[in-house]
mmCIF file of C-alpha atoms in Angstrom:
data_model
loop_
_atom_site.group_PDB
_atom_site.id
_atom_site.type_symbol
_atom_site.label_atom_id
_atom_site.label_comp_id
_atom_site.label_asym_id
_atom_site.label_seq_id
_atom_site.Cartn_x
_atom_site.Cartn_y
_atom_site.Cartn_z
ATOM 1 C CA MET N 89 -86.209 -39.869 8.280
ATOM 2 C CA LYS N 90 -82.711 -39.999 6.787
ATOM 3 C CA ASN N 91 -81.627 -37.142 9.057
ATOM 4 C CA LEU N 92 -83.048 -38.878 12.166
ATOM 5 C CA ARG N 93 -81.205 -42.098 11.289
ATOM 6 C CA ALA N 94 -78.002 -40.143 10.795
ATOM 7 C CA LEU N 95 -78.457 -38.451 14.150
ATOM 8 C CA GLY N 96 -79.158 -41.838 15.781
ATOM 9 C CA TRP N 97 -75.740 -43.177 14.710
ATOM 10 C CA LEU N 98 -73.891 -40.110 15.891
ATOM 11 C CA PRO N 99 -73.700 -41.026 19.648
ATOM 12 C CA VAL N 100 -72.411 -44.470 18.733
ATOM 13 C CA LEU N 101 -69.674 -43.054 16.539
ATOM 14 C CA LEU N 102 -68.643 -40.561 19.226
ATOM 15 C CA LEU N 103 -68.490 -43.358 21.819
ATOM 16 C CA ILE N 104 -66.264 -45.519 19.580
ATOM 17 C CA ALA N 105 -63.916 -42.583 18.917
ATOM 18 C CA ALA N 106 -63.664 -41.845 22.633
ATOM 19 C CA CYS N 107 -62.811 -45.461 23.416
ATOM 20 C CA GLU N 108 -60.092 -45.545 20.767
ATOM 21 C CA ARG N 109 -58.585 -42.287 22.060
ATOM 22 C CA SER N 110 -58.702 -43.581 25.645
ATOM 23 C CA ALA N 111 -56.974 -46.832 24.707
ATOM 24 C CA SER N 112 -54.210 -45.020 22.839
ATOM 25 C CA THR N 113 -53.386 -42.887 25.874
ATOM 26 C CA LEU N 114 -53.059 -45.787 28.371
ATOM 27 C CA PRO N 115 -49.470 -46.288 29.573
ATOM 28 C CA THR N 116 -47.679 -49.312 28.175
ATOM 29 C CA SER N 117 -46.489 -51.724 30.884
ATOM 30 C CA THR N 118 -42.893 -53.003 30.639
ATOM 31 C CA PRO N 119 -42.151 -56.415 32.176
ATOM 32 C CA GLU N 120 -39.661 -56.244 35.043
ATOM 33 C CA PRO N 121 -36.330 -57.964 34.332
ATOM 34 C CA SER N 122 -35.696 -61.316 35.967
ATOM 35 C CA PRO N 123 -33.427 -61.082 38.991
ATOM 36 C CA VAL N 124 -29.777 -62.001 38.366
ATOM 37 C CA ILE N 125 -28.736 -64.927 40.543
ATOM 38 C CA PRO N 126 -24.968 -65.187 40.896
ATOM 39 C CA SER N 127 -23.532 -68.583 40.115
ATOM 40 C CA VAL N 128 -22.066 -70.492 43.026
ATOM 41 C CA THR N 129 -19.127 -72.823 42.582
ATOM 42 C CA ALA N 130 -18.752 -75.505 45.186
ATOM 43 C CA THR N 131 -15.257 -75.778 46.589
ATOM 44 C CA GLU N 132 -14.183 -79.219 47.662
ATOM 45 C CA GLU N 133 -11.494 -79.821 50.245
ATOM 46 C CA LEU N 134 -8.186 -80.430 48.549
ATOM 47 C CA THR N 135 -6.416 -83.683 49.218
ATOM 48 C CA ASP N 136 -2.935 -85.030 48.708
ATOM 49 C CA PRO N 137 -2.245 -85.478 45.010
ATOM 50 C CA ASN N 138 1.262 -86.001 43.786
ATOM 51 C CA ILE N 139 2.986 -83.039 42.276
ATOM 52 C CA THR N 140 5.174 -83.871 39.309
ATOM 53 C CA LEU N 141 7.412 -81.184 37.887
ATOM 54 C CA VAL N 142 9.367 -81.061 34.722
ATOM 55 C CA PRO N 143 13.032 -81.094 35.686
ATOM 56 C CA PRO N 144 14.622 -77.625 35.967
ATOM 57 C CA THR N 145 16.790 -78.306 32.918
ATOM 58 C CA GLN N 146 13.609 -78.348 30.830
ATOM 59 C CA SER N 147 10.412 -76.368 31.290
ATOM 60 C CA VAL N 148 9.526 -75.152 34.775
ATOM 61 C CA THR N 149 5.788 -75.448 34.213
ATOM 62 C CA PRO N 150 4.176 -77.821 36.740
ATOM 63 C CA VAL N 151 2.649 -80.927 35.225
ATOM 64 C CA PRO N 152 -0.745 -81.568 36.868
ATOM 65 C CA PRO N 153 -1.687 -85.087 37.933
ATOM 66 C CA ASP N 154 -3.949 -86.901 35.501
ATOM 67 C CA ASP N 155 -6.448 -88.059 38.131
ATOM 68 C CA GLY N 156 -8.240 -84.707 38.225
ATOM 69 C CA SER N 157 -7.195 -83.944 41.763
ATOM 70 C CA PRO N 158 -6.200 -80.361 42.528
ATOM 71 C CA THR N 159 -2.728 -79.106 43.267
ATOM 72 C CA PRO N 160 -2.158 -79.044 47.023
ATOM 73 C CA LEU N 161 -0.702 -76.976 49.755
ATOM 74 C CA ALA N 162 0.189 -73.377 50.661
ATOM 75 C CA THR N 163 2.613 -70.947 49.063
ATOM 76 C CA ALA N 164 5.781 -70.255 51.015
ATOM 77 C CA ASP N 165 6.114 -66.853 52.684
ATOM 78 C CA PRO N 166 8.243 -64.859 50.197
ATOM 79 C CA SER N 167 9.748 -62.761 52.984
ATOM 80 C CA ALA N 168 10.764 -65.869 54.899
ATOM 81 C CA THR N 169 12.332 -67.322 51.783
ATOM 82 C CA ALA N 170 14.212 -64.120 51.048
ATOM 83 C CA GLN N 171 15.611 -64.031 54.580
ATOM 84 C CA ALA N 172 16.582 -67.688 54.663
ATOM 85 C CA THR N 173 20.190 -68.589 55.298
ATOM 86 C CA ASN N 174 21.755 -71.537 53.540
ATOM 87 C CA THR N 175 24.919 -72.547 55.361
ATOM 88 C CA PRO N 176 26.099 -76.088 54.662
ATOM 89 C CA ALA N 177 28.427 -77.491 57.282
ATOM 90 C CA ALA N 178 32.157 -77.213 56.748
ATOM 91 C CA SER N 179 34.433 -80.161 56.040
ATOM 92 C CA PRO N 180 34.759 -82.988 56.773
ATOM 93 C CA SER N 181 30.981 -83.574 56.706
ATOM 94 C CA ALA N 182 30.712 -81.796 53.359
ATOM 95 C CA THR N 183 32.593 -84.725 51.831
ATOM 96 C CA GLY N 184 29.878 -87.156 52.891
ATOM 97 C CA THR N 185 32.162 -88.876 55.382
ATOM 98 C CA PRO N 186 30.440 -89.742 58.683
ATOM 99 C CA THR N 187 31.496 -87.412 61.488
ATOM 100 C CA GLY N 188 31.139 -89.960 64.297
ATOM 101 C CA PRO N 189 29.559 -93.263 65.340
ATOM 102 C CA ALA N 190 26.033 -94.195 64.344
ATOM 103 C CA ILE N 191 23.348 -92.752 66.622
ATOM 104 C CA ASP N 192 20.720 -94.740 68.495
ATOM 105 C CA PRO N 193 17.515 -92.647 68.347
ATOM 106 C CA GLY N 194 15.828 -94.826 70.964
ATOM 107 C CA GLU N 195 18.646 -94.154 73.392
ATOM 108 C CA LEU N 196 18.712 -90.448 72.580
ATOM 109 C CA TYR N 197 14.987 -89.693 72.371
ATOM 110 C CA GLY N 198 13.110 -92.655 73.868
ATOM 111 C CA ASP N 199 10.139 -94.222 72.112
ATOM 112 C CA PRO N 200 9.200 -92.800 68.708
ATOM 113 C CA ALA N 201 6.264 -90.396 68.619
ATOM 114 C CA PHE N 202 4.903 -92.075 65.489
ATOM 115 C CA VAL N 203 5.648 -95.212 63.480
ATOM 116 C CA ASP N 204 4.204 -95.994 60.060
ATOM 117 C CA ASN N 205 4.918 -99.684 59.466
ATOM 118 C CA MET N 206 3.241 -99.588 56.049
ATOM 119 C CA THR N 207 0.226 -101.679 56.981
ATOM 120 C CA ASN N 208 -2.303 -98.826 56.980
ATOM 121 C CA ALA N 209 -3.130 -97.561 53.497
ATOM 122 C CA SER N 210 -5.128 -94.633 54.900
ATOM 123 C CA ASN N 211 -1.828 -92.881 55.720
ATOM 124 C CA TRP N 212 -1.179 -92.493 51.977
ATOM 125 C CA ARG N 213 -4.537 -92.491 50.209
ATOM 126 C CA GLY N 214 -5.623 -89.626 47.969
ATOM 127 C CA GLU N 215 -8.983 -87.868 47.527
ATOM 128 C CA ASN N 216 -10.590 -90.907 45.888
ATOM 129 C CA ASN N 217 -9.605 -92.967 48.943
ATOM 130 C CA LEU N 218 -7.182 -94.955 46.812
ATOM 131 C CA LEU N 219 -3.429 -95.047 46.580
ATOM 132 C CA PRO N 220 -2.241 -93.036 43.570
ATOM 133 C CA ASP N 221 -1.582 -94.699 40.251
ATOM 134 C CA THR N 222 -1.115 -91.921 37.711
ATOM 135 C CA GLU N 223 1.046 -91.500 34.656
ATOM 136 C CA ASN N 224 3.825 -90.229 36.947
ATOM 137 C CA LEU N 225 3.594 -92.118 40.239
ATOM 138 C CA ARG N 226 2.344 -95.395 41.664
ATOM 139 C CA LEU N 227 2.099 -96.370 45.331
ATOM 140 C CA GLU N 228 1.282 -99.959 46.281
ATOM 141 C CA LEU N 229 1.034 -101.693 49.629
ATOM 142 C CA ARG N 230 2.284 -105.274 49.459
ATOM 143 C CA GLY N 231 2.448 -107.063 52.758
ATOM 144 C CA ASP N 232 4.214 -104.683 55.089
ATOM 145 C CA GLN N 233 6.015 -102.574 52.471
ATOM 146 C CA LEU N 234 5.038 -99.502 50.488
ATOM 147 C CA TYR N 235 6.263 -99.743 46.896
ATOM 148 C CA VAL N 236 7.015 -96.330 45.375
ATOM 149 C CA THR N 237 7.400 -96.193 41.585
ATOM 150 C CA GLY N 238 8.434 -93.135 39.602
ATOM 151 C CA LYS N 239 7.238 -93.727 36.068
ATOM 152 C CA LYS N 240 8.691 -90.854 34.029
ATOM 153 C CA LEU N 241 12.396 -90.397 33.437
ATOM 154 C CA GLY N 242 13.671 -87.050 34.660
ATOM 155 C CA PHE N 243 10.491 -86.185 36.551
ATOM 156 C CA GLU N 244 10.444 -85.690 40.304
ATOM 157 C CA THR N 245 7.324 -86.593 42.250
ATOM 158 C CA TRP N 246 6.271 -86.364 45.867
ATOM 159 C CA TRP N 247 3.254 -87.491 47.850
ATOM 160 C CA PHE N 248 2.418 -86.323 51.370
ATOM 161 C CA SER N 249 1.180 -88.223 54.395
ATOM 162 C CA TRP N 250 -0.934 -86.518 57.072
ATOM 163 C CA PRO N 251 1.188 -85.917 60.251
ATOM 164 C CA ILE N 252 2.459 -82.387 60.891
ATOM 165 C CA ILE N 253 5.929 -82.295 62.450
ATOM 166 C CA THR N 254 8.172 -79.526 63.772
ATOM 167 C CA ASP N 255 11.386 -80.402 65.636
ATOM 168 C CA VAL N 256 11.941 -84.115 65.112
ATOM 169 C CA TYR N 257 14.347 -86.755 63.994
ATOM 170 C CA ILE N 258 12.632 -88.616 61.143
ATOM 171 C CA GLU N 259 13.947 -91.604 59.232
ATOM 172 C CA MET N 260 12.766 -93.829 56.403
ATOM 173 C CA GLU N 261 14.009 -97.387 55.851
ATOM 174 C CA VAL N 262 14.283 -98.168 52.137
ATOM 175 C CA ARG N 263 15.209 -101.047 49.863
ATOM 176 C CA THR N 264 16.019 -100.216 46.233
ATOM 177 C CA ASP N 265 14.947 -102.394 43.343
ATOM 178 C CA SER N 266 16.720 -102.220 39.978
ATOM 179 C CA CYS N 267 18.431 -98.830 39.690
ATOM 180 C CA THR N 268 21.508 -97.010 38.467
ATOM 181 C CA GLY N 269 23.264 -93.661 38.715
ATOM 182 C CA LYS N 270 21.142 -90.815 40.036
ATOM 183 C CA ASP N 271 17.850 -92.695 40.349
ATOM 184 C CA ALA N 272 16.745 -90.982 43.543
ATOM 185 C CA TYR N 273 14.536 -91.676 46.550
ATOM 186 C CA GLY N 274 13.963 -89.836 49.788
ATOM 187 C CA LEU N 275 11.868 -87.597 52.025
ATOM 188 C CA ILE N 276 10.242 -84.200 51.705
ATOM 189 C CA ALA N 277 9.636 -82.505 55.075
ATOM 190 C CA ARG N 278 8.053 -79.389 56.560
ATOM 191 C CA GLY N 279 5.664 -79.187 53.641
ATOM 192 C CA PRO N 280 2.548 -77.003 53.707
ATOM 193 C CA LEU N 281 -0.803 -77.853 55.168
ATOM 194 C CA ARG N 282 -3.465 -79.747 53.284
ATOM 195 C CA GLY N 283 -5.517 -77.584 50.958
ATOM 196 C CA ALA N 284 -2.806 -75.156 49.850
ATOM 197 C CA LEU N 285 -2.187 -73.984 46.298
ATOM 198 C CA SER N 286 1.522 -74.722 45.988
ATOM 199 C CA THR N 287 4.067 -77.101 47.440
ATOM 200 C CA TYR N 288 7.245 -76.379 49.374
ATOM 201 C CA GLY N 289 9.578 -78.172 51.773
ATOM 202 C CA TYR N 290 13.023 -79.651 52.296
ATOM 203 C CA ILE N 291 13.940 -82.589 50.059
ATOM 204 C CA VAL N 292 16.587 -85.060 51.253
ATOM 205 C CA ALA N 293 17.365 -87.579 48.533
ATOM 206 C CA PHE N 294 19.741 -90.538 48.183
ATOM 207 C CA SER N 295 20.741 -91.977 44.821
ATOM 208 C CA CYS N 296 21.569 -95.444 43.563
ATOM 209 C CA ASP N 297 25.259 -94.551 43.158
ATOM 210 C CA GLY N 298 25.627 -93.764 46.870
ATOM 211 C CA SER N 299 25.212 -89.968 46.852
ATOM 212 C CA TYR N 300 22.869 -87.582 48.652
ATOM 213 C CA THR N 301 21.544 -84.083 48.047
ATOM 214 C CA VAL N 302 19.414 -81.526 49.883
ATOM 215 C CA ARG N 303 17.189 -79.045 48.096
ATOM 216 C CA ARG N 304 14.705 -76.490 49.315
ATOM 217 C CA LEU N 305 11.575 -76.479 47.190
ATOM 218 C CA ASP N 306 10.415 -72.873 47.453
ATOM 219 C CA SER N 307 7.321 -73.193 45.265
ATOM 220 C CA SER N 308 5.758 -75.564 42.769
ATOM 221 C CA THR N 309 3.630 -72.858 41.091
ATOM 222 C CA PRO N 310 5.771 -71.491 39.568
ATOM 223 C CA TYR N 311 8.563 -73.969 40.123
ATOM 224 C CA SER N 312 11.391 -72.558 42.223
ATOM 225 C CA ALA N 313 14.016 -74.515 44.147
ATOM 226 C CA THR N 314 17.337 -73.851 45.867
ATOM 227 C CA GLU N 315 20.169 -76.349 46.045
ATOM 228 C CA LEU N 316 21.348 -76.386 49.651
ATOM 229 C CA ILE N 317 23.767 -79.309 49.275
ATOM 230 C CA PRO N 318 24.756 -80.563 45.805
ATOM 231 C CA TRP N 319 25.034 -84.262 45.024
ATOM 232 C CA THR N 320 27.746 -85.552 47.355
ATOM 233 C CA GLN N 321 29.196 -89.061 47.454
ATOM 234 C CA SER N 322 29.048 -90.737 50.871
ATOM 235 C CA ASN N 323 30.561 -94.003 52.047
ATOM 236 C CA ALA N 324 27.746 -94.191 54.617
ATOM 237 C CA ILE N 325 25.235 -94.959 51.828
ATOM 238 C CA LYS N 326 25.101 -98.470 50.355
ATOM 239 C CA ALA N 327 25.234 -98.041 46.584
ATOM 240 C CA GLY N 328 23.556 -100.223 43.984
ATOM 241 C CA ALA N 329 20.352 -102.159 43.465
ATOM 242 C CA ASN N 330 18.685 -104.254 46.170
ATOM 243 C CA GLN N 331 20.334 -102.308 48.982
ATOM 244 C CA VAL N 332 18.794 -101.252 52.289
ATOM 245 C CA ASN N 333 19.448 -97.684 53.470
ATOM 246 C CA ILE N 334 17.987 -95.449 56.152
ATOM 247 C CA VAL N 335 17.359 -91.852 55.049
ATOM 248 C CA GLY N 336 17.497 -89.665 58.169
ATOM 249 C CA LEU N 337 16.811 -85.988 58.835
ATOM 250 C CA ARG N 338 17.014 -84.194 62.162
ATOM 251 C CA MET N 339 15.204 -80.845 62.221
ATOM 252 C CA ASP N 340 16.021 -78.717 65.261
ATOM 253 C CA ASP N 341 14.604 -75.237 64.687
ATOM 254 C CA SER N 342 16.598 -73.945 61.691
ATOM 255 C CA THR N 343 19.368 -76.572 61.908
ATOM 256 C CA LEU N 344 18.968 -79.525 59.550
ATOM 257 C CA THR N 345 21.219 -82.560 59.995
ATOM 258 C CA ILE N 346 21.375 -85.255 57.323
ATOM 259 C CA LEU N 347 21.991 -88.853 58.371
ATOM 260 C CA ALA N 348 22.705 -91.921 56.270
ATOM 261 C CA ASN N 349 22.139 -95.219 58.062
ATOM 262 C CA ARG N 350 22.170 -93.179 61.299
ATOM 263 C CA PHE N 351 25.584 -91.672 60.593
ATOM 264 C CA GLU N 352 25.671 -87.871 60.455
ATOM 265 C CA VAL N 353 27.030 -86.842 57.052
ATOM 266 C CA ASN N 354 26.153 -83.148 56.773
ATOM 267 C CA GLN N 355 24.441 -80.213 58.426
ATOM 268 C CA LEU N 356 23.049 -76.879 57.277
ATOM 269 C CA THR N 357 21.093 -73.917 58.591
ATOM 270 C CA ASP N 358 17.950 -72.675 56.873
ATOM 271 C CA SER N 359 15.035 -70.800 58.445
ATOM 272 C CA SER N 360 12.539 -70.894 55.572
ATOM 273 C CA PHE N 361 10.140 -73.522 56.907
ATOM 274 C CA ARG N 362 9.633 -74.379 60.570
ATOM 275 C CA SER N 363 6.942 -77.105 60.525
ATOM 276 C CA GLY N 364 4.635 -79.011 58.225
ATOM 277 C CA ARG N 365 3.836 -82.378 56.727
ATOM 278 C CA TYR N 366 6.255 -84.999 55.445
ATOM 279 C CA GLY N 367 6.072 -87.231 52.412
ATOM 280 C CA ILE N 368 7.971 -89.485 50.050
ATOM 281 C CA TYR N 369 10.031 -88.390 47.042
ATOM 282 C CA VAL N 370 11.125 -90.196 43.867
ATOM 283 C CA ARG N 371 13.000 -89.205 40.717
ATOM 284 C CA PRO N 372 13.809 -91.876 38.107
ATOM 285 C CA SER N 373 16.845 -90.359 36.454
ATOM 286 C CA GLN N 374 18.022 -93.324 34.394
ATOM 287 C CA THR N 375 15.669 -96.235 35.098
ATOM 288 C CA ALA N 376 12.105 -96.090 33.797
ATOM 289 C CA ASN N 377 9.626 -97.225 36.436
ATOM 290 C CA PHE N 378 12.273 -96.972 39.135
ATOM 291 C CA THR N 379 10.869 -98.563 42.289
ATOM 292 C CA TYR N 380 11.932 -98.574 45.897
ATOM 293 C CA ARG N 381 10.257 -100.155 48.922
ATOM 294 C CA ILE N 382 9.638 -98.513 52.289
ATOM 295 C CA SER N 383 9.404 -100.844 55.265
ATOM 296 C CA GLU N 384 8.951 -98.114 57.877
ATOM 297 C CA ILE N 385 8.882 -94.359 58.495
ATOM 298 C CA ARG N 386 9.258 -93.257 62.117
ATOM 299 C CA TYR N 387 9.998 -90.049 63.956
ATOM 300 C CA TRP N 388 11.004 -88.932 67.411
ATOM 301 C CA GLU N 389 10.152 -85.511 68.847
ATOM 302 C CA LEU N 390 13.274 -83.694 69.999
ATOM 303 C CA PRO N 391 13.515 -82.747 73.654
ATOM 304 C CA ILE N 392 12.854 -79.089 74.470
ATOM 305 C CA GLU N 393 16.047 -77.449 75.686
#
């Protein structure tokens, strides 16, 4: 009986052993890795923030605006910059003395192609649809004047409008508030298109002491600029606070002519930039919160010869 019972358990034991051996030989499944999904960064269209640079006598690292808006505009063509010619006009215009009578742009060119009478804030708004008010620059529309305030001593700031111009005569009518010395105001022209990574253009600036200068901003990142005409005193510019002056620039291909109150005071040749946007420029050299008021910016397209 004991032997029969032992034999009766034998098939069960053999079956259990076979099951264990079968389970141990089954392949082990490895979970497939999760697919890698690349991250996507949304790119927003760049707008027109001000670019404030530390003056060249200090660091040349651009100071970004504090409103979170990106740095604008395209990098200048290095080859074009390298081939540029910088030929200021000879005397007597180099002294800042007018070379002839005041011009009448209406008589020369007809009706202006565009007039900004400073009643439309959309010409100057930034990406948040507001006029800028940062630690470096403030623009305000009051009545029919655009108030431009440079807040930081020694810092130069510009802000672009939207029109793209090529061969034009452009002028800006300005009234200074309290100012002294080289507190400067003016135009930047032939700047890059919206959405670029660096700023360039021709800067024509007048100062409170009755001088003017022309510089070519080659790049804002890194900062690089060329002085085309150094600060030059001109009796065509009304010096002092609370004075009205017209900053004028005629751009005819590579010939740039500087006008003060519609008197030609200097001329140079430079072929770096041929078209682009224009904007305003301010540099409070000696007066904190230096402010000037723009009553109008207008331009005439030059006739094709």
